[in-house]
């Protein structure tokens, strides 16, 4: 026998007991009887009931299976459910089946049905509540126990409910969604409390994977593994570690009451490998790693045990012209690297590949020496000079070593990329520095000056600069220093720019491009010159007298 729940009264007018009573009375309006199929048309099934004055009609769909095939033929007897409404008799084969099913279901539930949680689908709404389908069985959800929002569209949707009452006499099952919430809350609280005790390890099923983490179902409770809690490597892509539907073991971190969500962790299932790193490794150690990812700015290397190190592009090779790490590395390549930084607080480990390679400076030092002349390409220009690439190393060309003219700068004359010829002036092995010179490849102005002038020569130049330590004069296109010690004090006090100063050349330094003169020694030099001229004259006179005597002899 099937319950007819269509005439349930409004929830505001009747309490639960009255609704249940109404359902019990309504059930008497339905009964199961054997009927005979008289005729099957394109739309209906005509059946004859015992002792009935007229035949009854059912929709053809009543005797079709899920594939649309007819289950019966004309002349077959079938069991139908009979109900009367406004004097009209209604028959249904499917309702008869559901009525028989509910009897079987009530037997299965037994006496211990109270607060059993089931999942049922809303079929339709009546005056008293909602008729729901529970695995082919009708159950009744009163309005007051539905907890549905007003005007909510619930037909066809599945909801969890708790069985609150079963009446075997009327074959009716009453359920409550509100009661389910109470039960679920208590069960959830108890379950969560148990999860937060002991080792907190539980098992769940992956339900959804998003960019910021993975949603896990843990016995009906939603949990989230944030992407930072997946691996000790740090932030990773969740899709590389999980698949929807798979079961995973995770650890419970805490429970958010407001979101009703568990905070879960996969990496917490294993010991923190950074503690082992801190104990076992030190800066300077050489370790074997595998290239796990290559980016434009460097490569990530796998140390194993969920630890990754970072190899910056500048630490791959001594070659400063490297444009991309893939010029030297490939994925899954095994390499030896040196640890150059361990930061356990920020979980960062940096390594170097070039530190294990022979330093280019050492090779350069073996193949070159001071005084060598070679060509290089300008890589950088600065206020103080230029860096020149000479093979695998760079040398410094200072402004003072680039031009004999002290006022000129490399950045004003040269350009990055220019190829120039330079001379090695110093190789500093301790600091790995190479000093270069361009001007030493050309004759210094002092050397040119020395080709036409000599020490002790008397000159006269124009005063172009007056300093505390001396005076600079211009003579024959070169600056000449006359120190203060080489000028009489009373003479220096009267000198001014543009005056002509007569002095004697006393030093020419071709390499340093410096020429010195002295005004104080001028009188002595004049005296020496006059004496030398006199001696030459006397020698000439003596030779003339001798010649005369010789001729007479």
Short mmCIF file of C-alpha atoms in Angstrom, two decimals:
data_model
loop_
_atom_site.label_atom_id
_atom_site.label_comp_id
_atom_site.label_asym_id
_atom_site.label_seq_id
_atom_site.Cartn_x
_atom_site.Cartn_y
_atom_site.Cartn_z
CA UNK A 1 0.00 0.00 0.00
CA UNK A 2 1.33 3.51 -0.92
CA UNK A 3 1.04 6.71 1.07
CA UNK A 4 -0.86 9.55 -0.65
CA UNK A 5 0.71 12.70 0.77
CA UNK A 6 -0.84 15.21 -1.65
CA UNK A 7 -3.44 16.46 0.81
CA UNK A 8 -1.07 17.39 3.64
CA UNK A 9 -2.17 20.65 5.36
CA UNK A 10 -0.08 23.81 5.68
CA UNK A 11 2.78 23.70 8.16
CA UNK A 12 1.62 26.88 9.91
CA UNK A 13 -1.70 25.29 10.83
CA UNK A 14 -0.69 21.81 11.94
CA UNK A 15 2.15 20.45 14.02
CA UNK A 16 4.19 17.38 13.17
CA UNK A 17 1.77 14.99 14.92
CA UNK A 18 -1.14 16.34 12.93
CA UNK A 19 0.79 16.05 9.67
CA UNK A 20 1.65 12.47 10.49
CA UNK A 21 -1.97 11.74 11.35
CA UNK A 22 -3.08 13.25 8.06
CA UNK A 23 -0.63 11.06 6.17
CA UNK A 24 -1.94 7.96 8.00
CA UNK A 25 -5.53 8.77 7.02
CA UNK A 26 -4.56 9.53 3.46
CA UNK A 27 -2.97 6.13 3.03
CA UNK A 28 -6.35 4.45 3.29
CA UNK A 29 -7.33 6.14 0.08
CA UNK A 30 -4.82 4.01 -1.83
CA UNK A 31 -4.93 0.22 -2.26
CA UNK A 32 -3.27 -2.47 -4.38
CA UNK A 33 -5.42 -4.59 -6.68
CA UNK A 34 -4.92 -6.98 -9.60
CA UNK A 35 -6.09 -5.47 -12.90
CA UNK A 36 -6.26 -6.91 -16.41
CA UNK A 37 -4.86 -5.07 -19.43
CA UNK A 38 -7.74 -4.80 -21.88
CA UNK A 39 -6.10 -2.73 -24.58
CA UNK A 40 -2.84 -0.89 -25.29
CA UNK A 41 -3.03 2.22 -27.48
CA UNK A 42 -0.36 4.67 -28.66
CA UNK A 43 -0.89 6.83 -25.57
CA UNK A 44 -2.77 4.82 -22.92
CA UNK A 45 -3.20 1.46 -21.25
CA UNK A 46 -6.81 0.43 -20.62
CA UNK A 47 -7.26 -1.85 -17.59
CA UNK A 48 -10.27 -3.53 -16.00
CA UNK A 49 -10.58 -3.76 -12.22
CA UNK A 50 -12.57 -6.53 -10.46
CA UNK A 51 -16.17 -5.53 -9.75
CA UNK A 52 -15.62 -2.20 -11.49
CA UNK A 53 -18.42 -0.79 -13.65
CA UNK A 54 -16.04 0.99 -16.05
CA UNK A 55 -12.55 0.56 -17.40
CA UNK A 56 -9.69 2.78 -16.26
CA UNK A 57 -6.87 4.45 -18.14
CA UNK A 58 -3.14 4.73 -17.39
CA UNK A 59 -0.48 6.58 -19.42
CA UNK A 60 1.45 4.23 -21.70
CA UNK A 61 4.68 5.24 -19.89
CA UNK A 62 3.46 3.34 -16.81
CA UNK A 63 4.32 -0.04 -18.39
CA UNK A 64 7.57 0.93 -20.14
CA UNK A 65 11.08 0.29 -18.87
CA UNK A 66 13.93 2.83 -18.88
CA UNK A 67 14.72 1.98 -22.52
CA UNK A 68 11.11 2.57 -23.62
CA UNK A 69 10.22 -1.13 -24.09
CA UNK A 70 6.73 -2.45 -23.13
CA UNK A 71 6.77 -4.67 -20.06
CA UNK A 72 3.32 -6.20 -20.65
CA UNK A 73 0.90 -7.17 -23.40
CA UNK A 74 -2.88 -7.10 -23.80
CA UNK A 75 -4.47 -9.76 -21.58
CA UNK A 76 -1.72 -9.64 -18.92
CA UNK A 77 -2.69 -9.12 -15.28
CA UNK A 78 -0.73 -6.52 -13.30
CA UNK A 79 -0.83 -5.11 -9.80
CA UNK A 80 -1.88 -1.47 -9.64
CA UNK A 81 -2.40 1.17 -6.99
CA UNK A 82 -5.89 2.65 -6.75
CA UNK A 83 -6.71 6.13 -5.42
CA UNK A 84 -9.80 8.29 -5.66
CA UNK A 85 -9.89 12.05 -6.02
CA UNK A 86 -13.10 14.08 -6.45
CA UNK A 87 -15.01 10.91 -7.33
CA UNK A 88 -12.51 9.86 -9.96
CA UNK A 89 -10.61 6.59 -9.72
CA UNK A 90 -6.90 6.73 -10.59
CA UNK A 91 -4.78 3.63 -11.22
CA UNK A 92 -0.98 3.37 -11.47
CA UNK A 93 1.37 0.46 -12.02
CA UNK A 94 4.47 2.41 -11.00
CA UNK A 95 2.85 3.61 -7.78
CA UNK A 96 2.03 0.00 -6.95
CA UNK A 97 5.70 -0.88 -7.37
CA UNK A 98 6.73 2.03 -5.15
CA UNK A 99 4.21 0.95 -2.51
CA UNK A 100 5.66 -2.55 -2.48
CA UNK A 101 9.16 -1.11 -2.34
CA UNK A 102 8.37 1.00 0.69
CA UNK A 103 7.22 -2.08 2.57
CA UNK A 104 10.49 -3.80 1.78
CA UNK A 105 12.45 -0.69 2.71
CA UNK A 106 10.70 -0.37 6.06
CA UNK A 107 11.61 -3.98 6.81
CA UNK A 108 15.24 -3.26 5.90
CA UNK A 109 15.38 -0.24 8.19
CA UNK A 110 14.11 -2.32 11.10
CA UNK A 111 13.57 -0.81 14.52
CA UNK A 112 16.81 1.14 14.66
CA UNK A 113 15.83 3.71 12.06
CA UNK A 114 15.72 6.79 14.26
CA UNK A 115 18.11 9.54 13.08
CA UNK A 116 19.39 7.44 10.21
CA UNK A 117 20.83 9.83 7.59
CA UNK A 118 19.77 9.19 3.99
CA UNK A 119 20.05 11.05 0.68
CA UNK A 120 16.78 11.75 -1.15
CA UNK A 121 15.66 13.77 -4.18
CA UNK A 122 12.80 16.25 -4.06
CA UNK A 123 10.01 15.12 -6.44
CA UNK A 124 7.37 17.77 -5.86
CA UNK A 125 5.79 20.03 -3.26
CA UNK A 126 2.36 19.59 -1.67
CA UNK A 127 0.38 21.46 0.97
CA UNK A 128 2.17 19.92 3.93
CA UNK A 129 5.73 19.67 2.63
CA UNK A 130 7.76 17.82 0.03
CA UNK A 131 7.57 14.34 -1.47
CA UNK A 132 11.09 12.96 -1.90
CA UNK A 133 12.43 9.89 -3.63
CA UNK A 134 14.68 7.63 -1.57
CA UNK A 135 15.97 4.88 -3.89
CA UNK A 136 12.52 4.34 -5.47
CA UNK A 137 10.60 4.92 -2.22
CA UNK A 138 8.48 7.97 -1.37
CA UNK A 139 9.34 9.76 1.87
CA UNK A 140 7.70 12.87 3.29
CA UNK A 141 9.60 16.03 4.37
CA UNK A 142 7.31 18.42 6.32
CA UNK A 143 7.69 22.15 5.62
CA UNK A 144 8.79 22.95 9.15
CA UNK A 145 11.62 20.44 8.94
CA UNK A 146 12.81 21.31 5.43
CA UNK A 147 14.98 24.38 6.22
CA UNK A 148 14.51 25.46 2.61
CA UNK A 149 14.63 29.14 1.80
CA UNK A 150 11.41 30.73 0.58
CA UNK A 151 10.94 30.40 -3.19
CA UNK A 152 14.00 28.20 -3.42
CA UNK A 153 13.97 25.86 -6.43
CA UNK A 154 14.51 22.45 -4.86
CA UNK A 155 12.68 20.05 -7.20
CA UNK A 156 15.04 17.49 -8.70
CA UNK A 157 17.85 18.20 -6.21
CA UNK A 158 19.42 15.74 -3.76
CA UNK A 159 19.48 16.54 -0.03
CA UNK A 160 20.63 14.72 3.06
CA UNK A 161 17.85 14.16 5.60
CA UNK A 162 17.36 12.17 8.79
CA UNK A 163 14.55 9.65 9.31
CA UNK A 164 12.42 10.80 12.24
CA UNK A 165 9.42 8.41 12.12
CA UNK A 166 8.17 5.24 10.39
CA UNK A 167 4.58 4.00 10.57
CA UNK A 168 4.30 0.38 9.48
CA UNK A 169 0.50 0.50 9.47
CA UNK A 170 0.38 3.28 6.91
CA UNK A 171 3.74 2.44 5.29
CA UNK A 172 4.95 6.01 5.70
CA UNK A 173 8.47 7.38 6.26
CA UNK A 174 8.84 10.90 7.68
CA UNK A 175 12.19 12.70 7.34
CA UNK A 176 13.70 15.98 8.57
CA UNK A 177 16.44 18.15 7.10
CA UNK A 178 16.73 20.22 10.27
CA UNK A 179 17.33 17.08 12.31
CA UNK A 180 20.07 16.12 9.87
CA UNK A 181 21.79 19.45 10.53
CA UNK A 182 21.73 18.78 14.27
CA UNK A 183 23.08 15.28 13.82
CA UNK A 184 25.69 16.45 11.29
CA UNK A 185 26.83 19.24 13.60
CA UNK A 186 27.29 16.84 16.50
CA UNK A 187 28.98 14.23 14.34
CA UNK A 188 31.16 16.87 12.72
CA UNK A 189 32.23 18.27 16.05
CA UNK A 190 33.00 14.82 17.43
CA UNK A 191 34.83 13.82 14.29
CA UNK A 192 36.83 17.05 14.13
CA UNK A 193 37.79 16.68 17.79
CA UNK A 194 39.05 13.18 17.07
CA UNK A 195 41.03 14.43 14.05
CA UNK A 196 42.74 17.10 16.14
CA UNK A 197 44.06 14.49 18.54
CA UNK A 198 46.93 12.05 18.16
CA UNK A 199 49.03 12.20 14.98
CA UNK A 200 46.21 13.99 13.10
CA UNK A 201 46.73 11.78 10.05
CA UNK A 202 43.59 10.98 8.03
CA UNK A 203 42.55 9.87 4.55
CA UNK A 204 40.51 11.87 2.08
CA UNK A 205 39.39 12.00 -1.54
CA UNK A 206 40.41 14.76 -3.94
CA UNK A 207 37.26 16.63 -5.01
CA UNK A 208 38.57 19.72 -6.77
CA UNK A 209 41.91 21.20 -7.85
CA UNK A 210 42.29 24.98 -8.08
CA UNK A 211 45.23 27.34 -8.54
CA UNK A 212 45.60 28.01 -4.80
CA UNK A 213 45.22 24.44 -3.57
CA UNK A 214 43.27 21.19 -3.45
CA UNK A 215 39.86 20.51 -1.88
CA UNK A 216 39.67 17.18 -0.07
CA UNK A 217 36.60 15.33 1.26
CA UNK A 218 37.42 13.84 4.67
CA UNK A 219 34.44 11.69 5.69
CA UNK A 220 31.99 14.34 4.53
CA UNK A 221 33.96 17.30 5.86
CA UNK A 222 35.56 19.69 3.43
CA UNK A 223 39.30 20.24 3.72
CA UNK A 224 41.80 22.39 1.85
CA UNK A 225 45.47 21.75 1.16
CA UNK A 226 46.95 25.15 0.35
CA UNK A 227 49.53 25.06 -2.42
CA UNK A 228 52.24 26.03 0.08
CA UNK A 229 51.41 22.91 2.12
CA UNK A 230 51.91 20.45 -0.72
CA UNK A 231 55.69 20.22 -0.82
CA UNK A 232 58.67 21.34 1.21
CA UNK A 233 59.94 22.87 -2.02
CA UNK A 234 57.57 25.79 -1.40
CA UNK A 235 54.79 27.02 -3.67
CA UNK A 236 54.08 24.39 -6.36
CA UNK A 237 51.45 23.68 -9.01
CA UNK A 238 48.74 21.45 -7.39
CA UNK A 239 47.88 19.79 -10.71
CA UNK A 240 51.35 18.18 -10.79
CA UNK A 241 50.71 16.37 -7.50
CA UNK A 242 46.99 15.44 -7.46
CA UNK A 243 44.20 13.97 -9.59
CA UNK A 244 40.46 14.32 -8.94
CA UNK A 245 39.04 11.18 -7.34
CA UNK A 246 42.27 9.81 -5.91
CA UNK A 247 42.61 8.95 -2.24
CA UNK A 248 45.39 10.65 -0.31
CA UNK A 249 46.73 10.56 3.21
CA UNK A 250 47.11 13.99 4.75
CA UNK A 251 47.66 15.66 8.07
CA UNK A 252 45.13 17.95 9.80
CA UNK A 253 46.55 21.33 10.80
CA UNK A 254 43.41 22.96 12.26
CA UNK A 255 39.69 23.50 11.77
CA UNK A 256 38.02 26.76 10.72
CA UNK A 257 34.66 26.96 12.51
CA UNK A 258 33.46 29.86 10.41
CA UNK A 259 34.21 28.21 7.06
CA UNK A 260 33.52 24.71 8.45
CA UNK A 261 36.69 23.61 6.73
CA UNK A 262 39.76 21.60 7.67
CA UNK A 263 43.21 23.00 6.96
CA UNK A 264 45.26 20.09 5.65
CA UNK A 265 48.89 19.47 4.75
CA UNK A 266 50.63 16.91 2.59
CA UNK A 267 54.19 18.03 3.30
CA UNK A 268 53.61 17.62 7.05
CA UNK A 269 53.37 13.87 6.45
CA UNK A 270 57.16 13.83 6.15
CA UNK A 271 59.89 15.27 8.34
CA UNK A 272 61.09 18.72 7.40
CA UNK A 273 64.12 18.08 5.13
CA UNK A 274 65.45 21.57 5.86
CA UNK A 275 66.40 20.39 9.34
CA UNK A 276 68.58 17.72 7.74
CA UNK A 277 70.02 20.32 5.34
CA UNK A 278 70.96 22.51 8.29
CA UNK A 279 72.77 19.62 9.98
CA UNK A 280 74.41 17.89 7.03
CA UNK A 281 75.35 20.61 4.52
CA UNK A 282 77.54 23.71 4.67
CA UNK A 283 78.46 26.53 2.33
CA UNK A 284 81.34 25.36 0.14
CA UNK A 285 80.20 21.72 -0.06
CA UNK A 286 80.05 20.12 -3.50
CA UNK A 287 76.86 18.12 -4.15
CA UNK A 288 75.31 16.24 -7.08
CA UNK A 289 71.94 17.57 -8.28
CA UNK A 290 69.48 17.16 -11.17
CA UNK A 291 68.23 20.10 -13.27
CA UNK A 292 64.47 20.21 -12.65
CA UNK A 293 63.42 23.48 -14.29
CA UNK A 294 65.04 26.07 -16.57
CA UNK A 295 64.03 29.73 -16.70
CA UNK A 296 65.53 32.78 -18.41
CA UNK A 297 67.07 33.98 -15.15
CA UNK A 298 68.51 30.64 -14.01
CA UNK A 299 67.76 26.99 -13.26
CA UNK A 300 66.23 25.05 -10.36
CA UNK A 301 68.05 21.92 -9.28
CA UNK A 302 66.64 18.99 -7.33
CA UNK A 303 68.63 17.81 -4.31
CA UNK A 304 66.11 15.07 -3.54
CA UNK A 305 63.82 14.77 -0.51
CA UNK A 306 61.64 17.70 -1.64
CA UNK A 307 64.51 20.20 -1.62
CA UNK A 308 65.30 22.48 -4.55
CA UNK A 309 68.25 24.78 -5.02
CA UNK A 310 68.56 27.77 -7.30
CA UNK A 311 71.34 28.20 -9.83
CA UNK A 312 71.37 31.82 -11.05
CA UNK A 313 72.40 32.46 -14.65
CA UNK A 314 75.44 34.37 -13.39
CA UNK A 315 76.60 31.22 -11.53
CA UNK A 316 76.42 28.89 -14.52
CA UNK A 317 79.54 29.98 -16.41
CA UNK A 318 82.42 32.42 -16.18
CA UNK A 319 81.34 33.62 -19.61
CA UNK A 320 79.56 36.92 -18.97
CA UNK A 321 77.94 36.84 -22.41
CA UNK A 322 75.65 33.89 -21.61
CA UNK A 323 72.13 34.77 -22.81
CA UNK A 324 70.05 31.79 -21.59
CA UNK A 325 70.77 28.87 -19.22
CA UNK A 326 69.71 26.35 -21.88
CA UNK A 327 72.95 27.16 -23.69
CA UNK A 328 74.69 25.11 -20.99
CA UNK A 329 71.99 23.01 -19.28
CA UNK A 330 69.21 20.54 -20.18
CA UNK A 331 66.29 19.22 -18.14
CA UNK A 332 67.03 16.18 -15.97
CA UNK A 333 70.78 16.70 -16.50
CA UNK A 334 72.89 15.57 -13.54
CA UNK A 335 75.57 18.09 -12.54
CA UNK A 336 77.93 18.84 -9.66
CA UNK A 337 77.49 22.22 -7.98
CA UNK A 338 78.92 24.10 -5.02
CA UNK A 339 76.67 25.41 -2.25
CA UNK A 340 77.09 29.19 -1.92
CA UNK A 341 74.15 30.01 0.40
CA UNK A 342 71.94 28.13 2.90
CA UNK A 343 69.02 30.11 4.34
CA UNK A 344 66.89 27.71 6.39
CA UNK A 345 64.70 30.53 7.73
CA UNK A 346 63.51 31.51 4.26
CA UNK A 347 64.05 27.98 2.91
CA UNK A 348 66.46 29.11 0.22
CA UNK A 349 69.52 27.31 -1.08
CA UNK A 350 71.74 28.80 -3.79
CA UNK A 351 74.38 26.89 -5.73
CA UNK A 352 77.11 27.63 -8.25
CA UNK A 353 78.31 25.65 -11.23
CA UNK A 354 81.07 28.00 -12.35
CA UNK A 355 82.86 27.76 -8.99
CA UNK A 356 83.75 24.17 -9.86
CA UNK A 357 85.13 25.20 -13.24
CA UNK A 358 88.68 26.51 -13.71
CA UNK A 359 88.74 30.26 -13.31
CA UNK A 360 89.38 32.12 -16.59
CA UNK A 361 91.81 34.44 -14.79
CA UNK A 362 94.08 31.52 -13.94
CA UNK A 363 94.13 30.45 -17.58
CA UNK A 364 94.76 34.03 -18.72
CA UNK A 365 97.61 34.44 -16.25
CA UNK A 366 99.29 31.34 -17.66
CA UNK A 367 99.01 32.46 -21.26
CA UNK A 368 99.70 36.21 -20.95
CA UNK A 369 102.22 38.50 -19.26
CA UNK A 370 102.69 42.17 -18.52
CA UNK A 371 103.76 44.03 -21.63
CA UNK A 372 101.69 41.89 -24.03
CA UNK A 373 99.74 43.79 -26.68
CA UNK A 374 96.35 42.38 -27.68
CA UNK A 375 92.97 43.39 -29.04
CA UNK A 376 89.80 43.60 -26.94
CA UNK A 377 86.19 44.71 -27.16
CA UNK A 378 84.70 47.45 -24.97
CA UNK A 379 81.94 46.01 -22.74
CA UNK A 380 81.29 48.86 -20.28
CA UNK A 381 81.99 52.58 -20.12
CA UNK A 382 82.21 54.42 -16.78
CA UNK A 383 83.24 57.83 -15.45
CA UNK A 384 86.69 56.48 -14.56
CA UNK A 385 87.41 54.46 -17.70
CA UNK A 386 86.33 51.41 -19.70
CA UNK A 387 86.19 47.63 -19.19
CA UNK A 388 87.71 45.71 -22.08
CA UNK A 389 86.88 42.06 -22.75
CA UNK A 390 90.08 40.22 -23.60
CA UNK A 391 89.01 36.60 -24.05
CA UNK A 392 87.24 35.15 -21.03
CA UNK A 393 88.25 38.01 -18.72
CA UNK A 394 87.85 41.77 -18.54
CA UNK A 395 90.59 44.32 -18.03
CA UNK A 396 90.33 47.94 -16.89
CA UNK A 397 91.43 50.76 -19.12
CA UNK A 398 91.56 53.79 -16.85
CA UNK A 399 91.07 57.25 -18.33
CA UNK A 400 94.66 58.19 -17.38
CA UNK A 401 95.93 55.11 -19.24
CA UNK A 402 93.81 55.70 -22.33
CA UNK A 403 95.05 59.10 -23.48
CA UNK A 404 98.14 61.26 -22.96
CA UNK A 405 95.78 64.21 -22.76
CA UNK A 406 94.63 64.19 -19.14
CA UNK A 407 91.37 65.97 -19.91
CA UNK A 408 89.95 63.23 -22.15
CA UNK A 409 87.68 60.40 -20.93
CA UNK A 410 86.93 57.01 -22.46
CA UNK A 411 83.16 57.55 -22.41
CA UNK A 412 83.57 60.74 -24.48
CA UNK A 413 85.66 59.09 -27.19
CA UNK A 414 84.90 55.35 -27.25
CA UNK A 415 81.69 53.28 -27.62
CA UNK A 416 80.56 49.93 -26.26
CA UNK A 417 81.37 47.25 -28.81
CA UNK A 418 84.41 49.04 -30.23
CA UNK A 419 87.47 46.88 -30.77
CA UNK A 420 90.71 48.51 -29.64
CA UNK A 421 94.34 47.52 -29.17
CA UNK A 422 95.70 47.69 -25.63
CA UNK A 423 98.80 46.79 -23.68
CA UNK A 424 98.82 44.81 -20.42
CA UNK A 425 100.47 46.96 -17.77
CA UNK A 426 99.70 44.89 -14.66
CA UNK A 427 98.31 41.47 -13.73
CA UNK A 428 97.14 41.47 -10.09
CA UNK A 429 96.89 37.78 -9.16
CA UNK A 430 95.70 38.43 -5.62
CA UNK A 431 92.69 40.53 -6.59
CA UNK A 432 92.34 39.01 -10.08
CA UNK A 433 92.55 42.38 -11.81
CA UNK A 434 94.11 43.29 -15.12
CA UNK A 435 95.24 46.85 -15.87
CA UNK A 436 95.45 47.97 -19.48
CA UNK A 437 96.89 50.93 -21.37
CA UNK A 438 96.11 52.35 -24.75
CA UNK A 439 98.32 55.43 -24.64
CA UNK A 440 101.49 53.39 -24.14
CA UNK A 441 101.12 52.15 -27.70
CA UNK A 442 101.66 55.71 -28.90
CA UNK A 443 104.74 57.95 -28.38
CA UNK A 444 104.23 60.28 -25.47
CA UNK A 445 104.38 64.05 -26.07
CA UNK A 446 107.42 64.06 -23.76
CA UNK A 447 109.16 61.54 -26.03
CA UNK A 448 108.45 63.64 -29.10
CA UNK A 449 109.71 66.68 -27.19
CA UNK A 450 112.93 64.82 -26.24
CA UNK A 451 113.65 64.27 -29.92
CA UNK A 452 114.28 67.99 -30.46
CA UNK A 453 115.35 69.24 -27.02
CA UNK A 454 118.00 68.31 -24.46
CA UNK A 455 118.63 68.62 -20.74
CA UNK A 456 120.24 71.95 -19.66
CA UNK A 457 118.74 73.68 -22.68
CA UNK A 458 117.64 77.22 -21.95
CA UNK A 459 114.00 77.82 -22.92
CA UNK A 460 111.39 80.52 -22.48
CA UNK A 461 107.69 79.61 -22.01
CA UNK A 462 104.38 81.30 -21.28
CA UNK A 463 102.95 80.90 -17.74
CA UNK A 464 99.63 79.02 -18.07
CA UNK A 465 99.00 77.91 -14.46
CA UNK A 466 100.26 78.92 -11.02
CA UNK A 467 100.03 76.40 -8.14
CA UNK A 468 101.32 76.23 -4.60
CA UNK A 469 103.88 73.66 -5.63
CA UNK A 470 105.04 75.46 -8.76
CA UNK A 471 104.29 77.02 -12.11
CA UNK A 472 103.28 75.41 -15.43
CA UNK A 473 104.60 76.99 -18.60
CA UNK A 474 103.82 76.15 -22.23
CA UNK A 475 106.72 75.61 -24.58
CA UNK A 476 106.83 73.91 -27.97
CA UNK A 477 103.34 72.37 -27.52
CA UNK A 478 103.96 70.76 -24.12
CA UNK A 479 103.34 71.69 -20.49
CA UNK A 480 106.50 72.04 -18.39
CA UNK A 481 106.55 72.19 -14.58
CA UNK A 482 108.80 74.63 -12.77
CA UNK A 483 108.70 73.75 -9.08
CA UNK A 484 108.52 76.43 -6.44
CA UNK A 485 111.99 75.41 -5.23
CA UNK A 486 113.30 76.19 -8.70
CA UNK A 487 112.00 79.77 -8.70
CA UNK A 488 113.25 82.61 -6.57
CA UNK A 489 110.51 83.55 -4.07
CA UNK A 490 110.52 87.22 -5.11
CA UNK A 491 110.21 86.15 -8.75
CA UNK A 492 107.26 83.78 -8.14
CA UNK A 493 105.38 86.48 -6.24
CA UNK A 494 105.44 88.75 -9.26
CA UNK A 495 104.51 86.08 -11.85
CA UNK A 496 101.06 86.08 -13.42
CA UNK A 497 99.29 84.15 -16.17
CA UNK A 498 100.60 85.11 -19.57
CA UNK A 499 104.08 86.18 -18.36
CA UNK A 500 107.09 84.73 -20.12
CA UNK A 501 109.45 82.73 -17.90
CA UNK A 502 113.00 81.89 -18.89
CA UNK A 503 114.38 78.66 -17.40
CA UNK A 504 116.50 75.59 -17.99
CA UNK A 505 115.30 72.04 -18.87
CA UNK A 506 116.29 69.73 -16.02
CA UNK A 507 114.27 66.48 -16.57
CA UNK A 508 112.36 64.69 -19.37
CA UNK A 509 110.36 61.56 -18.33
CA UNK A 510 109.15 60.01 -21.59
CA UNK A 511 107.07 57.23 -19.95
CA UNK A 512 105.37 59.48 -17.41
CA UNK A 513 105.08 62.25 -20.05
CA UNK A 514 106.53 64.83 -17.70
CA UNK A 515 109.03 67.63 -18.37
CA UNK A 516 110.62 69.80 -15.66
CA UNK A 517 112.55 73.05 -15.82
CA UNK A 518 114.27 75.39 -13.34
CA UNK A 519 114.47 79.18 -13.34
CA UNK A 520 116.78 79.29 -10.33
CA UNK A 521 119.48 77.39 -12.25
CA UNK A 522 119.25 79.74 -15.20
CA UNK A 523 122.17 81.99 -14.15
CA UNK A 524 124.36 78.98 -13.43
CA UNK A 525 123.44 77.45 -16.77
CA UNK A 526 124.24 80.71 -18.56
CA UNK A 527 127.58 80.86 -16.73
CA UNK A 528 128.30 77.25 -17.69
CA UNK A 529 127.41 77.95 -21.29
CA UNK A 530 129.60 81.06 -21.38
CA UNK A 531 132.49 79.15 -19.76
CA UNK A 532 132.09 76.33 -22.25
CA UNK A 533 132.07 78.82 -25.10
CA UNK A 534 135.21 80.50 -23.75
CA UNK A 535 136.99 77.15 -23.37
CA UNK A 536 136.12 76.27 -26.93
CA UNK A 537 137.43 79.66 -28.06
CA UNK A 538 140.69 79.24 -26.14
CA UNK A 539 141.19 75.79 -27.59
CA UNK A 540 140.74 77.24 -30.99
CA UNK A 541 143.34 79.95 -30.29
CA UNK A 542 145.90 77.45 -29.00
CA UNK A 543 145.57 75.32 -32.09
CA UNK A 544 146.14 78.35 -34.28
CA UNK A 545 149.44 79.37 -32.47
CA UNK A 546 150.79 75.82 -32.63
CA UNK A 547 150.05 75.63 -36.26
CA UNK A 548 152.07 78.84 -36.83
CA UNK A 549 155.08 77.59 -34.85
CA UNK A 550 154.96 74.26 -36.60
CA UNK A 551 154.95 75.99 -39.95
CA UNK A 552 158.03 78.02 -38.98
CA UNK A 553 159.90 74.96 -37.76
#
